[in-house]
CSV table of C-alpha atoms and ligand atoms in Angstrom, one decimal:
chain,number,residue,atom,x,y,z
N,1,UNK,CA,17.7,4.0,10.6
N,2,UNK,CA,16.6,6.2,7.7
N,3,UNK,CA,17.6,5.4,4.2
N,4,UNK,CA,17.0,7.7,1.2
N,5,UNK,CA,15.8,5.6,-1.9
N,6,UNK,CA,15.2,8.5,-4.3
N,7,UNK,CA,14.2,12.3,-4.4
N,8,UNK,CA,11.7,12.4,-1.7
N,9,UNK,CA,11.4,8.6,-0.8
N,10,UNK,CA,12.3,7.8,2.6
N,11,UNK,CA,12.7,4.1,4.0
N,12,UNK,CA,12.2,3.6,7.8
N,13,UNK,CA,13.4,0.1,8.4
N,14,UNK,CA,11.5,-1.7,11.2
N,15,UNK,CA,9.4,1.5,11.9
N,16,UNK,CA,6.2,-0.5,12.5
N,17,UNK,CA,7.5,-2.8,15.1
N,18,UNK,CA,6.2,-1.0,18.3
N,19,UNK,CA,2.7,-0.9,16.7
N,20,UNK,CA,2.5,-4.3,15.4
N,21,UNK,CA,0.1,-5.9,17.9
N,22,UNK,CA,-2.4,-3.0,17.6
N,23,UNK,CA,-2.2,-3.0,13.7
N,24,UNK,CA,-2.8,-6.7,13.8
N,25,UNK,CA,-5.9,-6.2,15.8
N,26,UNK,CA,-7.2,-3.4,13.6
N,27,UNK,CA,-6.4,-5.3,10.4
N,28,UNK,CA,-8.7,-8.3,11.5
N,29,UNK,CA,-11.4,-5.8,12.4
N,30,UNK,CA,-11.4,-4.3,8.9
N,31,UNK,CA,-11.1,-7.5,6.8
N,32,UNK,CA,-14.1,-8.9,8.8
N,33,UNK,CA,-16.3,-6.2,7.3
N,34,UNK,CA,-14.7,-5.8,3.9
N,35,UNK,CA,-12.8,-8.9,2.9
N,36,UNK,CA,-9.7,-9.2,0.6
N,37,UNK,CA,-10.9,-9.7,-3.0
N,38,UNK,CA,-9.4,-10.0,-6.4
N,39,UNK,CA,-10.3,-7.0,-8.6
N,40,UNK,CA,-10.5,-7.0,-12.4
N,41,UNK,CA,-8.5,-4.5,-14.4
N,42,UNK,CA,-10.2,-2.4,-17.0
N,43,UNK,CA,-8.6,-4.9,-19.5
N,44,UNK,CA,-10.3,-7.8,-18.1
N,45,UNK,CA,-7.5,-9.4,-16.2
N,46,UNK,CA,-8.0,-10.6,-12.5
N,47,UNK,CA,-5.2,-9.2,-10.3
N,48,UNK,CA,-3.1,-11.6,-8.5
N,49,UNK,CA,-3.0,-9.3,-5.4
N,50,UNK,CA,-6.1,-9.3,-3.5
N,51,UNK,CA,-7.2,-5.9,-2.1
N,52,UNK,CA,-9.5,-4.0,0.4
N,53,UNK,CA,-9.7,-0.6,2.0
N,54,UNK,CA,-10.6,1.2,4.9
N,55,UNK,CA,-11.4,5.1,5.4
N,56,UNK,CA,-13.6,7.4,3.7
N,57,UNK,CA,-13.2,5.7,0.3
N,58,UNK,CA,-11.6,2.7,-1.4
N,59,UNK,CA,-9.6,2.3,-4.5
N,60,UNK,CA,-11.3,-0.1,-6.8
N,61,UNK,CA,-10.9,-1.3,-10.4
N,62,UNK,CA,-13.3,-3.0,-12.5
N,63,UNK,CA,-14.2,-3.1,-16.3
N,64,UNK,CA,-15.2,0.3,-16.3
N,65,UNK,CA,-11.9,1.8,-15.0
N,66,UNK,CA,-10.2,2.8,-11.8
N,67,UNK,CA,-11.6,5.0,-9.2
N,68,UNK,CA,-11.9,5.9,-5.5
N,69,UNK,CA,-15.5,4.8,-4.2
N,70,UNK,CA,-17.1,5.8,-0.9
N,71,UNK,CA,-18.8,2.5,-0.9
N,72,UNK,CA,-17.5,-1.0,-1.1
N,73,UNK,CA,-18.8,-2.6,-4.3
N,74,UNK,CA,-18.7,-6.1,-2.7
N,75,UNK,CA,-20.8,-5.1,0.2
N,76,UNK,CA,-22.5,-2.1,-1.0
N,77,UNK,CA,-21.8,-0.6,2.4
N,78,UNK,CA,-19.4,2.2,3.3
N,79,UNK,CA,-15.8,1.0,3.7
N,80,UNK,CA,-14.8,0.3,7.4
N,81,UNK,CA,-13.6,3.4,9.2
N,82,UNK,CA,-9.9,3.9,9.3
N,83,UNK,CA,-8.8,2.5,12.7
N,84,UNK,CA,-7.0,4.8,15.1
N,85,UNK,CA,-4.0,2.5,15.3
N,86,UNK,CA,-3.7,2.8,11.5
N,87,UNK,CA,-3.8,6.5,11.6
N,88,UNK,CA,-1.3,7.0,14.5
N,89,UNK,CA,1.3,4.7,12.7
N,90,UNK,CA,0.9,6.6,9.3
N,91,UNK,CA,1.1,10.0,10.9
N,92,UNK,CA,4.1,9.2,13.0
N,93,UNK,CA,6.0,7.8,9.9
N,94,UNK,CA,5.0,10.9,7.8
N,95,UNK,CA,6.2,13.1,10.5
N,96,UNK,CA,9.6,11.5,10.7
N,97,UNK,CA,9.8,12.1,7.0
N,98,UNK,CA,9.0,15.9,7.2
N,99,UNK,CA,5.2,15.6,6.6
N,100,UNK,CA,3.9,16.8,9.9
N,101,UNK,CA,0.3,17.6,8.8
N,102,UNK,CA,-0.5,14.3,6.6
N,103,UNK,CA,-4.1,13.5,7.1
N,104,UNK,CA,-4.7,10.2,5.3
N,105,UNK,CA,-8.3,9.5,4.4
N,106,UNK,CA,-7.9,6.1,2.7
N,107,UNK,CA,-5.9,3.0,3.5
N,108,UNK,CA,-5.5,0.5,0.4
N,109,UNK,CA,-4.5,-2.8,1.8
N,110,UNK,CA,-2.9,-5.3,-0.7
N,111,UNK,CA,-2.4,-9.0,0.2
N,112,UNK,CA,0.2,-11.1,-1.6
N,113,UNK,CA,0.5,-14.9,-1.6
N,114,UNK,CA,3.6,-16.6,-3.2
N,115,UNK,CA,3.7,-15.8,-6.8
N,116,UNK,CA,1.5,-12.5,-6.4
N,117,UNK,CA,2.9,-9.5,-8.1
N,118,UNK,CA,2.1,-6.0,-9.0
N,119,UNK,CA,3.1,-5.1,-12.3
N,120,UNK,CA,5.0,-1.6,-12.9
N,121,UNK,CA,2.6,1.3,-12.5
N,122,UNK,CA,2.3,4.9,-11.2
N,123,UNK,CA,-0.2,6.0,-8.5
N,124,UNK,CA,-2.1,9.0,-9.8
N,125,UNK,CA,-5.8,8.5,-9.2
N,126,UNK,CA,-5.5,10.7,-6.1
N,127,UNK,CA,-6.9,14.3,-6.4
N,128,UNK,CA,-4.0,16.1,-5.1
N,129,UNK,CA,-0.7,14.4,-6.0
N,130,UNK,CA,1.4,16.7,-3.7
N,131,UNK,CA,0.5,14.6,-0.6
N,132,UNK,CA,2.9,11.8,0.2
N,133,UNK,CA,1.9,8.1,0.4
N,134,UNK,CA,2.9,6.1,3.5
N,135,UNK,CA,3.5,2.3,2.9
N,136,UNK,CA,3.6,-0.4,5.6
N,137,UNK,CA,5.1,-3.9,4.7
N,138,UNK,CA,3.9,-6.8,6.7
N,139,UNK,CA,4.6,-10.5,6.6
N,140,UNK,CA,6.9,-12.2,4.0
N,141,UNK,CA,9.6,-10.0,2.4
N,142,UNK,CA,9.2,-8.7,-1.2
N,143,UNK,CA,11.3,-7.2,-3.8
N,144,UNK,CA,10.2,-3.7,-4.7
N,145,UNK,CA,10.9,-2.2,-8.0
N,146,UNK,CA,11.6,1.5,-8.3
N,147,UNK,CA,12.0,3.3,-11.6
N,148,UNK,CA,11.5,7.0,-12.5
N,149,UNK,CA,9.0,9.2,-14.0
N,150,UNK,CA,9.2,7.6,-17.3
N,151,UNK,CA,8.5,4.0,-17.7
N,152,UNK,CA,11.8,3.3,-19.6
N,153,UNK,CA,13.9,4.8,-16.7
N,154,UNK,CA,16.3,2.4,-15.0
N,155,UNK,CA,14.8,0.2,-12.1
N,156,UNK,CA,16.3,-0.3,-8.9
N,157,UNK,CA,15.4,-3.3,-6.7
N,158,UNK,CA,14.9,-2.9,-2.8
N,159,UNK,CA,14.1,-5.7,-0.5
N,160,UNK,CA,11.1,-4.7,1.8
N,161,UNK,CA,10.8,-6.7,5.1
N,162,UNK,CA,8.2,-7.1,7.8
N,163,UNK,CA,7.5,-3.7,9.7
N,164,UNK,CA,9.3,-1.6,7.1
N,165,UNK,CA,7.7,1.8,6.3
N,166,UNK,CA,8.2,3.9,3.2
N,167,UNK,CA,7.1,7.4,2.8
N,168,UNK,CA,6.9,8.5,-1.0
N,169,UNK,CA,6.8,12.3,-1.4
N,170,UNK,CA,8.3,14.9,-3.6
N,171,UNK,CA,9.5,13.7,-7.2
N,172,UNK,CA,9.3,9.9,-6.2
N,173,UNK,CA,5.5,10.2,-5.5
N,174,UNK,CA,5.0,9.7,-9.4
N,175,UNK,CA,7.7,7.2,-10.0
N,176,UNK,CA,6.9,3.9,-11.7
N,177,UNK,CA,7.0,1.1,-9.2
N,178,UNK,CA,5.9,-2.7,-8.7
N,179,UNK,CA,6.5,-5.7,-6.7
N,180,UNK,CA,8.3,-8.8,-8.1
N,181,UNK,CA,6.4,-12.2,-7.7
N,182,UNK,CA,6.4,-13.1,-4.0
N,183,UNK,CA,8.8,-16.0,-3.2
N,184,UNK,CA,7.4,-18.9,-1.1
N,185,UNK,CA,8.0,-18.6,2.6
N,186,UNK,CA,6.4,-18.7,5.9
N,187,UNK,CA,5.9,-15.8,8.5
N,188,UNK,CA,5.3,-16.5,12.2
N,189,UNK,CA,2.3,-14.1,12.0
N,190,UNK,CA,1.3,-13.6,8.3
N,191,UNK,CA,2.1,-17.2,7.4
N,192,UNK,CA,2.3,-17.4,3.5
N,193,UNK,CA,1.3,-13.8,3.1
N,194,UNK,CA,2.7,-10.2,2.6
N,195,UNK,CA,0.3,-7.5,3.5
N,196,UNK,CA,1.0,-3.8,2.5
N,197,UNK,CA,-0.8,-0.9,3.8
N,198,UNK,CA,-0.7,2.3,1.7
N,199,UNK,CA,-2.2,5.4,3.4
N,200,UNK,CA,-3.1,8.2,1.0
N,201,UNK,CA,-5.1,11.5,1.0
N,202,UNK,CA,-7.2,10.4,-2.0
N,203,UNK,CA,-10.1,13.0,-1.7
J,1,LIG,C1,2.9,-2.7,-2.3
J,1,LIG,N1,1.7,-0.9,-3.4
J,1,LIG,O1,3.9,-3.1,-1.7
J,1,LIG,C2,3.0,-1.4,-3.0
J,1,LIG,C3,3.7,-0.3,-1.9
J,1,LIG,C4,0.0,0.3,-4.7
J,1,LIG,C5,1.5,-0.2,-4.4
J,1,LIG,O2,2.2,0.2,-5.2
J,1,LIG,O3,-0.2,1.1,-5.5
J,1,LIG,O4,-0.8,-0.1,-3.7
J,1,LIG,S1,3.2,1.3,-2.2
J,1,LIG,C6,4.5,2.0,-3.3
J,1,LIG,C7,4.5,3.2,-3.9
J,1,LIG,C8,3.4,4.1,-3.7
J,1,LIG,C9,3.5,5.4,-4.2
J,1,LIG,C10,4.5,5.9,-5.0
J,1,LIG,C11,5.6,5.0,-5.2
J,1,LIG,C12,5.5,3.8,-4.6
J,1,LIG,N2,6.7,5.4,-5.8
J,1,LIG,O5,6.8,6.5,-6.1
J,1,LIG,O6,7.6,4.5,-6.0
J,1,LIG,O7,1.9,-3.3,-2.4
J,2,LIG,FE1,1.5,1.8,-6.4
């Protein structure tokens, strides 16, 4: 079942289900090398969401700003390679949404615990903003806030559930968005957490 959320934004409910076991194995291998950690914003606040990355670079924030870094600042080693299972899921979803040649080089992973949130923002640290972003939701459900190109635009809320995949392309690629504070809950696999994988062509 395909839902159109906005210009270029396509919601594939339950798309990740057949890939779940392989994704879980790969996720464990990645966080074993580069664990989830709470980054600090340039303004000096610690983020409530914990993050890590895999692929050719990783998105990081510190007092000096935001950037894609080929080295994990925590381990001072390259980020773990993108697992084949991740790449397969991201490319199958992108193909379904009309992006047959999407070649992500980065997967940013966000971990939410109850009360974690992601404030309204745009994703524009990637080199070429014409490439889509593929987002995979795992674990506890969350409320996604979707605005427009201007911070003042009207916000629509969408619930995102375990295994839902969203492909953000076209105009929606630069829309303001965020995640409301995660509600308390228990998921059979991810317990009290929500994990979101975002596949990007960043370099
Ligand atoms: C999340 N993550 O659920 C969300 C899902 C992030 C982030 O926002 O930056 O890590 S990705 C949602 C997204 C990506 C790119 C564009 C748009 C939404 N959009 O135009 O709404 O942790
Ligand atoms: Fe974002």
